[in-house]
Coordinates of N, CA and C in Angstrom, one line a residue:
M116 N 143.8 252.4 79.0 CA 144.6 253.6 78.7 C 145.4 254.0 80.0
S117 N 146.6 254.4 79.8 CA 147.4 254.9 81.0 C 148.1 256.2 80.6
Y118 N 148.4 256.9 81.7 CA 149.2 258.2 81.5 C 150.7 257.9 81.3
V119 N 151.3 258.8 80.5 CA 152.8 258.6 80.3 C 153.6 258.8 81.6
F120 N 153.0 259.5 82.5 CA 153.6 259.7 83.8 C 152.4 259.9 84.8
P121 N 152.6 259.7 86.1 CA 151.4 259.8 87.0 C 151.0 261.3 87.0
P122 N 149.7 261.6 86.9 CA 149.2 263.0 87.0 C 149.4 263.5 88.4
Q123 N 149.6 264.8 88.4 CA 149.7 265.5 89.7 C 148.4 265.5 90.5
A124 N 148.5 265.2 91.8 CA 147.3 265.2 92.6 C 146.8 266.7 92.8
P125 N 145.5 266.9 92.9 CA 145.0 268.2 93.1 C 145.5 268.8 94.4
V126 N 145.6 270.1 94.4 CA 145.9 270.8 95.7 C 144.6 270.8 96.5
G127 N 144.8 270.4 97.8 CA 143.6 270.3 98.7 C 143.8 271.3 99.9
I128 N 142.8 272.1 100.0 CA 142.8 273.1 101.1 C 142.1 272.5 102.3
P129 N 142.7 272.6 103.5 CA 142.0 272.1 104.7 C 140.7 272.9 104.9
V130 N 139.7 272.2 105.5 CA 138.4 272.8 105.8 C 138.4 272.8 107.4
A131 N 138.1 274.0 107.9 CA 138.1 274.2 109.3 C 137.1 273.3 110.0
G132 N 137.5 272.6 111.1 CA 136.6 271.7 111.8 C 136.3 270.4 111.1
S133 N 137.1 270.0 110.1 CA 136.8 268.8 109.3 C 138.1 268.2 108.9
A134 N 138.1 266.9 108.6 CA 139.2 266.2 108.0 C 139.2 266.3 106.5
D135 N 138.1 266.9 105.9 CA 138.0 267.0 104.5 C 138.9 268.0 103.9
L136 N 139.2 267.9 102.6 CA 140.0 268.8 101.8 C 139.2 269.3 100.7
F137 N 139.4 270.6 100.3 CA 138.7 271.2 99.2 C 139.6 271.2 98.0
P138 N 139.3 270.5 96.9 CA 140.2 270.4 95.8 C 140.2 271.6 94.9
V139 N 141.3 272.1 94.6 CA 141.4 273.4 93.8 C 141.4 273.0 92.3
R140 N 140.5 273.7 91.5 CA 140.5 273.5 90.1 C 141.1 274.7 89.4
R141 N 140.6 275.9 89.5 CA 141.2 277.1 88.9 C 141.3 278.2 89.9
V142 N 142.1 279.2 89.7 CA 142.3 280.3 90.6 C 142.1 281.6 89.7
Y143 N 141.1 282.4 90.0 CA 140.8 283.6 89.4 C 141.1 284.7 90.4
C144 N 141.7 285.8 90.0 CA 142.0 287.0 90.8 C 141.4 288.2 90.2
V145 N 140.8 289.1 91.1 CA 140.2 290.3 90.7 C 141.3 291.4 90.9
G146 N 141.5 292.2 89.8 CA 142.5 293.3 90.0 C 141.9 294.6 90.4
R147 N 142.6 295.3 91.3 CA 142.2 296.7 91.7 C 140.7 296.8 92.1
N148 N 140.3 296.0 93.1 CA 138.9 295.9 93.5 C 138.6 296.7 94.7
Y149 N 139.5 297.5 95.2 CA 139.3 298.5 96.3 C 139.7 299.8 95.8
A150 N 138.9 300.8 95.9 CA 139.2 302.2 95.4 C 140.5 302.7 95.9
A151 N 140.8 302.6 97.2 CA 142.0 303.2 97.7 C 143.2 302.5 97.2
H152 N 143.1 301.2 97.0 CA 144.3 300.5 96.4 C 144.5 300.9 94.9
A153 N 143.4 301.1 94.2 CA 143.5 301.5 92.8 C 144.3 302.9 92.8
R154 N 143.9 303.7 93.7 CA 144.6 305.0 93.7 C 146.1 304.9 94.0
E155 N 146.5 304.0 95.0 CA 147.9 303.9 95.3 C 148.7 303.2 94.2
M156 N 148.0 302.5 93.3 CA 148.6 301.9 92.1 C 148.6 302.9 90.9
G157 N 148.0 304.1 91.1 CA 148.1 305.1 90.1 C 146.9 305.1 89.1
F158 N 145.8 304.6 89.5 CA 144.6 304.4 88.7 C 143.4 305.1 89.3
D159 N 142.5 305.6 88.4 CA 141.2 306.2 88.8 C 140.3 305.0 89.2
P160 N 139.8 305.2 90.4 CA 138.9 304.1 91.0 C 137.5 304.0 90.6
D161 N 137.2 304.7 89.5 CA 135.8 304.7 89.0 C 135.4 303.2 88.8
R162 N 134.1 303.0 88.9 CA 133.5 301.6 88.8 C 133.5 301.1 87.4
E163 N 134.6 300.9 86.8 CA 134.7 300.3 85.5 C 134.5 298.8 85.6
P164 N 134.2 298.1 84.5 CA 134.0 296.6 84.6 C 135.2 296.0 85.3
P165 N 135.0 294.9 86.1 CA 136.2 294.3 86.7 C 137.1 293.6 85.7
F166 N 138.3 293.4 86.1 CA 139.2 292.6 85.2 C 139.9 291.5 86.1
F167 N 140.3 290.5 85.4 CA 140.8 289.3 86.1 C 142.2 288.8 85.6
F168 N 142.9 288.2 86.4 CA 144.1 287.4 86.0 C 144.0 286.1 86.7
C169 N 144.8 285.2 86.3 CA 144.8 283.8 86.8 C 146.1 283.4 87.4
K170 N 146.0 282.5 88.4 CA 147.2 281.8 88.9 C 147.0 280.3 88.6
P171 N 148.1 279.5 88.4 CA 147.9 278.1 88.3 C 147.4 277.5 89.6
A172 N 146.7 276.4 89.6 CA 146.2 275.8 90.8 C 147.3 275.4 91.7
D173 N 148.4 275.0 91.2 CA 149.5 274.6 92.1 C 150.3 275.7 92.6
A174 N 149.9 277.0 92.4 CA 150.5 278.1 93.1 C 149.9 278.3 94.4
V175 N 148.8 277.6 94.7 CA 148.1 277.7 96.0 C 148.9 276.9 97.0
V176 N 149.1 277.5 98.2 CA 149.8 276.8 99.2 C 148.9 276.8 100.5
P177 N 148.3 275.7 100.8 CA 147.4 275.6 102.0 C 148.2 275.7 103.2
V178 N 147.7 276.4 104.2 CA 148.4 276.6 105.5 C 147.4 276.0 106.6
A179 N 147.8 275.0 107.3 CA 146.9 274.4 108.3 C 146.6 275.4 109.4
E180 N 145.5 275.2 110.1 CA 145.1 276.1 111.1 C 146.1 276.1 112.3
G181 N 146.5 277.3 112.7 CA 147.5 277.4 113.8 C 148.9 277.2 113.4
R182 N 149.2 277.0 112.1 CA 150.6 276.9 111.6 C 151.0 278.2 110.9
T183 N 152.4 278.3 110.9 CA 153.0 279.4 110.1 C 153.7 278.8 108.9
L184 N 153.4 279.3 107.8 CA 154.0 278.9 106.5 C 155.4 279.5 106.4
A185 N 156.4 278.7 106.1 CA 157.7 279.2 105.7 C 157.7 279.4 104.2
L186 N 157.8 280.6 103.7 CA 157.7 280.9 102.3 C 159.0 281.5 101.8
P187 N 159.7 280.7 100.9 CA 161.0 281.2 100.4 C 160.8 282.5 99.6
Y188 N 161.7 283.4 99.7 CA 161.7 284.6 98.9 C 161.9 284.1 97.4
P189 N 161.1 284.6 96.5 CA 161.2 284.0 95.1 C 162.3 284.6 94.3
A190 N 162.7 283.8 93.3 CA 163.8 284.2 92.4 C 163.3 285.4 91.5
E191 N 164.3 286.1 91.0 CA 164.2 287.1 89.9 C 163.3 288.4 90.4
T192 N 163.4 288.7 91.6 CA 162.7 289.9 92.1 C 163.5 290.5 93.2
S193 N 163.3 291.8 93.4 CA 163.8 292.6 94.5 C 162.7 293.4 95.1
N194 N 161.5 293.2 94.7 CA 160.4 293.9 95.2 C 159.2 293.0 95.4
Y195 N 159.2 292.2 96.5 CA 158.2 291.1 96.7 C 157.1 291.7 97.6
H196 N 155.9 291.8 97.1 CA 154.8 292.4 97.8 C 153.8 291.4 98.4
Y197 N 153.2 291.8 99.5 CA 152.0 291.2 100.1 C 150.7 291.8 99.6
E198 N 149.7 291.0 99.4 CA 148.3 291.6 99.2 C 147.3 290.6 99.9
I199 N 146.7 291.1 101.0 CA 145.8 290.3 101.7 C 144.4 290.3 101.0
E200 N 143.8 289.1 101.0 CA 142.5 289.1 100.2 C 141.5 288.1 100.9
L201 N 140.2 288.4 100.7 CA 139.2 287.4 100.9 C 139.1 286.5 99.7
V202 N 139.0 285.2 99.9 CA 138.9 284.2 98.9 C 137.6 283.6 99.0
A203 N 136.9 283.5 97.8 CA 135.6 282.8 97.7 C 135.8 281.5 97.0
A204 N 135.4 280.4 97.6 CA 135.5 279.1 97.0 C 134.2 278.6 96.4
I205 N 134.2 278.3 95.1 CA 133.0 277.9 94.4 C 132.7 276.4 94.7
G206 N 131.4 276.1 95.0 CA 131.0 274.7 95.3 C 130.0 274.2 94.3
K207 N 129.5 275.1 93.5 CA 128.4 274.7 92.5 C 128.7 275.5 91.2
G208 N 128.8 274.8 90.1 CA 129.2 275.4 88.8 C 128.1 276.1 88.2
G209 N 128.4 276.8 87.1 CA 127.4 277.5 86.4 C 128.0 278.6 85.5
S210 N 127.2 279.0 84.5 CA 127.6 280.1 83.6 C 126.4 281.0 83.5
G211 N 126.7 282.3 83.2 CA 125.6 283.3 83.2 C 124.8 283.4 84.5
I212 N 125.5 283.3 85.6 CA 124.9 283.3 86.9 C 124.3 284.7 87.2
A213 N 123.1 284.7 87.7 CA 122.5 285.9 88.1 C 123.0 286.4 89.4
V214 N 123.1 287.7 89.6 CA 123.7 288.3 90.8 C 122.9 287.8 92.0
E215 N 121.6 287.7 91.9 CA 120.8 287.3 93.1 C 121.0 285.8 93.4
D216 N 121.5 285.1 92.5 CA 121.8 283.6 92.8 C 123.3 283.3 93.1
A217 N 124.1 284.3 92.9 CA 125.6 284.1 92.9 C 126.1 283.5 94.2
L218 N 125.6 284.0 95.3 CA 126.2 283.5 96.6 C 125.8 282.1 96.9
S219 N 124.8 281.6 96.2 CA 124.4 280.1 96.4 C 125.4 279.2 95.8
H220 N 126.3 279.8 95.0 CA 127.4 279.0 94.3 C 128.7 279.0 95.2
V221 N 128.7 279.7 96.3 CA 129.9 279.8 97.1 C 129.8 278.7 98.2
W222 N 130.8 277.9 98.2 CA 130.9 276.8 99.2 C 131.5 277.4 100.5
G223 N 132.4 278.2 100.4 CA 133.0 278.8 101.6 C 134.0 279.9 101.3
Y224 N 134.6 280.4 102.4 CA 135.5 281.5 102.3 C 136.8 281.3 103.1
A225 N 137.9 282.0 102.7 CA 139.1 281.8 103.4 C 139.9 283.1 103.3
V226 N 141.0 283.2 104.1 CA 141.9 284.3 104.0 C 143.0 283.9 103.1
G227 N 143.4 284.7 102.1 CA 144.5 284.4 101.2 C 145.5 285.5 101.0
L228 N 146.6 285.2 100.5 CA 147.6 286.2 100.1 C 147.9 286.1 98.6
D229 N 147.8 287.2 97.9 CA 148.2 287.2 96.5 C 149.7 287.8 96.5
M230 N 150.7 287.0 96.6 CA 152.0 287.5 96.7 C 152.5 287.9 95.2
T231 N 153.2 289.0 95.2 CA 153.4 289.6 93.9 C 154.9 290.0 93.7
R232 N 155.5 289.6 92.6 CA 156.8 290.2 92.2 C 156.5 291.5 91.5
R233 N 156.4 292.6 92.4 CA 155.9 293.9 91.9 C 156.8 294.4 90.8
D234 N 158.1 294.3 90.9 CA 158.9 294.9 89.9 C 158.7 294.2 88.5
L235 N 158.5 292.9 88.5 CA 158.2 292.2 87.2 C 156.8 292.5 86.7
Q236 N 155.8 292.7 87.6 CA 154.5 293.0 87.2 C 154.5 294.4 86.6
M237 N 155.2 295.4 87.2 CA 155.2 296.7 86.6 C 156.0 296.7 85.3
K238 N 157.0 296.0 85.2 CA 157.8 295.9 83.9 C 156.9 295.4 82.8
M239 N 156.1 294.3 83.1 CA 155.2 293.7 82.1 C 154.1 294.7 81.8
R240 N 153.5 295.4 82.8 CA 152.5 296.3 82.6 C 152.9 297.5 81.7
E241 N 154.1 298.0 81.9 CA 154.6 299.1 81.1 C 154.8 298.7 79.7
A242 N 155.1 297.4 79.5 CA 155.3 296.9 78.1 C 154.0 296.5 77.4
G243 N 152.9 296.5 78.2 CA 151.6 296.1 77.6 C 151.6 294.6 77.5
R244 N 152.3 293.9 78.4 CA 152.3 292.4 78.3 C 151.6 291.8 79.5
P245 N 151.3 290.5 79.4 CA 150.6 289.8 80.5 C 151.4 289.8 81.8
W246 N 150.7 289.6 82.9 CA 151.3 289.8 84.3 C 151.9 288.5 84.8
E247 N 151.9 287.4 84.1 CA 152.2 286.1 84.7 C 153.5 286.1 85.5
L248 N 154.6 286.7 85.0 CA 155.9 286.7 85.7 C 155.8 287.4 87.0
G249 N 154.9 288.3 87.2 CA 154.7 289.0 88.4 C 153.7 288.4 89.4
K250 N 152.8 287.6 88.8 CA 151.6 287.1 89.6 C 151.5 285.6 89.7
A251 N 151.9 284.9 88.7 CA 151.5 283.5 88.6 C 152.7 282.5 88.9
F252 N 153.6 283.0 89.7 CA 154.8 282.2 89.9 C 154.5 281.1 91.0
D253 N 155.4 280.2 91.3 CA 155.3 279.2 92.3 C 155.0 279.7 93.6
R254 N 154.1 279.1 94.4 CA 153.8 279.4 95.8 C 153.4 280.8 96.0
S255 N 152.7 281.4 95.0 CA 152.3 282.8 95.1 C 150.9 283.0 95.7
A256 N 150.3 281.9 96.1 CA 148.9 282.1 96.7 C 148.7 281.3 98.0
P257 N 149.4 281.7 99.1 CA 149.1 281.0 100.3 C 147.6 281.2 100.7
I258 N 147.1 280.2 101.4 CA 145.7 280.3 101.8 C 145.4 279.6 103.2
A259 N 144.6 280.2 104.0 CA 144.2 279.6 105.3 C 143.1 278.6 105.1
P260 N 142.8 277.8 106.1 CA 141.7 276.8 105.9 C 140.4 277.5 105.5
L261 N 139.6 276.8 104.8 CA 138.3 277.3 104.4 C 137.2 277.2 105.5
R262 N 136.4 278.2 105.6 CA 135.2 278.1 106.4 C 134.0 278.0 105.5
R263 N 133.0 277.1 105.8 CA 131.8 277.0 105.0 C 131.1 278.3 105.1
A264 N 130.4 278.7 104.0 CA 129.8 280.0 103.9 C 128.8 280.2 105.0
A265 N 128.1 279.2 105.4 CA 127.1 279.3 106.5 C 127.7 279.6 107.8
E266 N 129.0 279.3 107.9 CA 129.7 279.5 109.2 C 130.5 280.8 109.2
A267 N 130.5 281.5 108.1 CA 131.4 282.7 108.0 C 130.9 284.0 108.5
G268 N 129.6 284.0 108.9 CA 129.0 285.2 109.5 C 128.7 286.2 108.3
D269 N 128.5 287.4 108.7 CA 128.2 288.4 107.7 C 129.5 288.9 107.0
I270 N 129.9 288.1 106.0 CA 131.2 288.3 105.4 C 131.2 289.6 104.6
G271 N 130.1 290.0 104.1 CA 130.0 291.3 103.4 C 130.3 292.5 104.2
R272 N 130.3 292.4 105.5 CA 130.6 293.5 106.4 C 131.9 293.3 107.2
A273 N 132.6 292.2 106.9 CA 133.7 291.8 107.7 C 134.9 292.8 107.5
A274 N 135.8 292.9 108.6 CA 137.0 293.6 108.4 C 138.1 292.7 107.8
I275 N 139.0 293.4 107.1 CA 140.1 292.6 106.5 C 141.4 293.4 106.9
W276 N 142.5 292.7 107.2 CA 143.7 293.4 107.7 C 144.9 292.5 107.5
L277 N 146.1 293.2 107.6 CA 147.3 292.5 107.5 C 148.4 293.3 108.3
K278 N 149.2 292.5 109.1 CA 150.3 293.1 109.8 C 151.6 292.5 109.3
V279 N 152.7 293.2 109.3 CA 154.0 292.7 109.0 C 154.9 293.0 110.2
N280 N 155.4 292.0 110.8 CA 156.2 292.1 112.1 C 155.5 292.8 113.1
G281 N 154.1 292.6 113.2 CA 153.3 293.2 114.2 C 152.8 294.6 113.9
Q282 N 153.2 295.2 112.8 CA 152.8 296.5 112.5 C 151.7 296.5 111.4
L283 N 150.6 297.1 111.7 CA 149.5 297.1 110.8 C 149.8 297.8 109.5
K284 N 149.6 297.1 108.4 CA 149.9 297.6 107.1 C 148.7 297.8 106.2
Q285 N 147.7 296.9 106.3 CA 146.5 296.9 105.5 C 145.3 296.8 106.4
Q286 N 144.3 297.6 106.2 CA 143.1 297.6 107.0 C 141.9 298.2 106.3
S287 N 140.9 297.4 106.1 CA 139.7 297.9 105.4 C 138.5 297.0 105.8
G288 N 137.5 297.1 105.0 CA 136.3 296.2 105.2 C 135.9 295.6 103.8
I289 N 135.3 294.4 103.9 CA 134.8 293.8 102.7 C 133.7 294.6 102.0
D290 N 133.1 295.4 102.8 CA 132.0 296.3 102.2 C 132.6 297.4 101.3
N291 N 134.0 297.5 101.3 CA 134.6 298.5 100.4 C 135.0 297.9 99.1
L292 N 134.7 296.7 98.8 CA 134.9 296.1 97.5 C 134.2 296.9 96.4
I293 N 134.8 297.3 95.4 CA 134.1 298.0 94.3 C 133.1 297.0 93.7
W294 N 133.5 295.8 93.4 CA 132.6 294.7 92.9 C 132.5 293.7 94.0
P295 N 131.4 293.7 94.7 CA 131.2 292.7 95.8 C 131.2 291.2 95.2
V296 N 131.3 290.3 96.2 CA 131.5 288.9 95.8 C 130.4 288.4 94.8
A297 N 129.1 288.7 95.1 CA 128.1 288.3 94.2 C 128.2 288.8 92.8
E298 N 128.5 290.1 92.7 CA 128.6 290.8 91.4 C 129.8 290.2 90.7
T299 N 130.9 290.0 91.4 CA 132.1 289.4 90.8 C 131.8 288.1 90.2
I300 N 131.2 287.2 90.9 CA 130.8 285.9 90.4 C 129.9 286.0 89.2
A301 N 128.9 286.8 89.2 CA 128.0 286.9 88.1 C 128.8 287.4 86.9
Y302 N 129.6 288.4 87.0 CA 130.4 289.0 85.9 C 131.3 287.9 85.3
L303 N 132.1 287.3 86.2 CA 133.1 286.3 85.7 C 132.4 285.1 85.0
S304 N 131.2 284.7 85.5 CA 130.5 283.6 84.9 C 130.0 283.9 83.5
R305 N 130.0 285.1 83.1 CA 129.7 285.5 81.7 C 130.7 285.1 80.7
Y306 N 132.0 285.0 81.2 CA 133.1 284.7 80.3 C 133.7 283.3 80.5
F307 N 133.5 282.7 81.7 CA 134.0 281.4 82.0 C 132.9 280.6 82.7
R308 N 132.8 279.4 82.4 CA 131.9 278.5 83.2 C 132.6 278.2 84.5
L309 N 132.1 278.6 85.6 CA 132.6 278.3 86.9 C 132.3 276.9 87.3
E310 N 133.2 276.2 88.0 CA 133.0 274.9 88.4 C 133.4 274.7 89.9
A311 N 132.9 273.7 90.5 CA 133.3 273.4 91.9 C 134.8 273.2 91.9
G312 N 135.4 273.9 92.9 CA 136.8 273.8 93.1 C 137.5 275.1 92.6
D313 N 136.8 276.0 92.0 CA 137.4 277.3 91.6 C 137.5 278.2 92.8
L314 N 138.6 279.0 92.8 CA 138.8 280.0 93.8 C 138.8 281.3 93.2
I315 N 138.2 282.3 93.9 CA 138.2 283.7 93.4 C 138.9 284.5 94.5
Y316 N 140.1 285.0 94.2 CA 140.8 286.0 95.1 C 140.2 287.4 94.8
T317 N 139.5 288.0 95.7 CA 138.6 289.1 95.4 C 139.2 290.5 95.4
G318 N 140.5 290.6 95.6 CA 141.1 291.9 95.6 C 141.7 292.3 96.9
T319 N 142.6 293.2 96.9 CA 143.3 293.6 98.1 C 143.0 295.1 98.4
P320 N 142.9 295.5 99.7 CA 142.8 296.9 100.0 C 144.2 297.6 99.9
E321 N 144.1 298.9 100.2 CA 145.3 299.7 100.2 C 146.3 299.3 101.2
G322 N 147.6 299.7 101.0 CA 148.6 299.5 102.0 C 149.6 298.4 101.6
V323 N 149.5 297.9 100.3 CA 150.4 296.9 99.9 C 151.9 297.4 100.0
G324 N 152.8 296.5 100.1 CA 154.2 296.9 100.3 C 155.1 295.7 100.3
P325 N 156.4 295.9 100.3 CA 157.4 294.8 100.2 C 157.7 294.1 101.5
V326 N 158.1 292.9 101.4 CA 158.6 292.1 102.5 C 160.0 291.5 102.1
T327 N 160.8 291.2 103.1 CA 162.1 290.6 102.8 C 162.2 289.3 103.8
A328 N 163.3 288.6 103.5 CA 163.5 287.4 104.3 C 163.6 287.7 105.8
G329 N 162.8 287.0 106.6 CA 162.7 287.2 108.1 C 161.5 287.9 108.5
D330 N 160.7 288.5 107.5 CA 159.5 289.2 107.9 C 158.4 288.2 108.1
L331 N 157.5 288.5 109.1 CA 156.4 287.7 109.4 C 155.1 288.4 109.1
M332 N 154.3 287.9 108.2 CA 153.0 288.4 107.9 C 151.9 287.7 108.6
E333 N 151.0 288.4 109.1 CA 149.8 287.8 109.7 C 148.6 288.7 109.3
G334 N 147.6 288.0 108.6 CA 146.4 288.7 108.1 C 145.2 287.9 108.4
G335 N 144.1 288.6 108.4 CA 142.8 288.0 108.7 C 141.6 288.7 108.1
V336 N 140.5 288.0 108.1 CA 139.2 288.5 107.8 C 138.3 288.0 108.9
D337 N 137.5 289.0 109.5 CA 136.6 288.6 110.6 C 135.8 287.4 110.2
G338 N 135.7 286.4 111.2 CA 135.0 285.2 111.0 C 135.7 284.1 110.3
L339 N 136.9 284.4 109.8 CA 137.6 283.4 109.0 C 139.0 283.0 109.6
G340 N 139.3 283.6 110.7 CA 140.6 283.2 111.3 C 141.7 284.0 110.7
T341 N 142.9 283.6 110.9 CA 144.1 284.3 110.4 C 145.0 283.4 109.6
L342 N 145.9 284.0 108.9 CA 146.9 283.4 108.0 C 148.2 283.9 108.4
K343 N 149.2 283.1 108.7 CA 150.5 283.5 109.1 C 151.6 282.9 108.1
V344 N 152.4 283.8 107.7 CA 153.4 283.4 106.7 C 154.7 284.1 107.0
E345 N 155.8 283.4 107.1 CA 157.2 284.0 107.3 C 158.0 283.8 106.1
V346 N 158.5 284.9 105.6 CA 159.4 284.9 104.4 C 160.8 284.4 104.8
T347 N 161.3 283.4 104.1 CA 162.6 282.8 104.4 C 163.5 283.0 103.2
R348 N 164.8 282.7 103.4 CA 165.7 282.9 102.3 C 165.7 281.7 101.3

């Protein structure tokens, strides 16, 4: 048996300190998972059940350590937003995962950006339609190299931040997640069987905003290094 055309190779994320690549299977994103961000988006931050949206695996853009990604401004938007996030990479599959076992399924962590065509997302939201046009477009998920979970330190207490052109825009702590990583994994695994290669973008803190061509974004999570992205024309 042969394919009618060669299948696309998986997206491989660099692993810090290694020549290995982490192959991406699926990308899950948690919406409004910091209370202050929920408020700035016009929502009550009460601890309701988490909700998720997805990006295609080939929306992920790996950025090698020490490099700056040139990211073209996307089509069909005039309100292109940054959202800095902690990304958890699943290394062991499972469904119905218990909270107390959830972190054993995490292979590693990385710094990621959930880039958003905010005007299209809001238009879809107001119409009661899915968010794909605003969230799932090409090159919408830049990501820094992965660090193995054992090398990431106390990730649950790490600081998360993002600067645009050197000016601090987002700053919070992973301990401010409404649904921490373990609880997010447990809840998500009730609805989807998680597998090795899945990424979970865990949500962004307050301070999201627009960028334009020529802007340089630099964000980080303590223990995971930084991610640098320049918006180009």
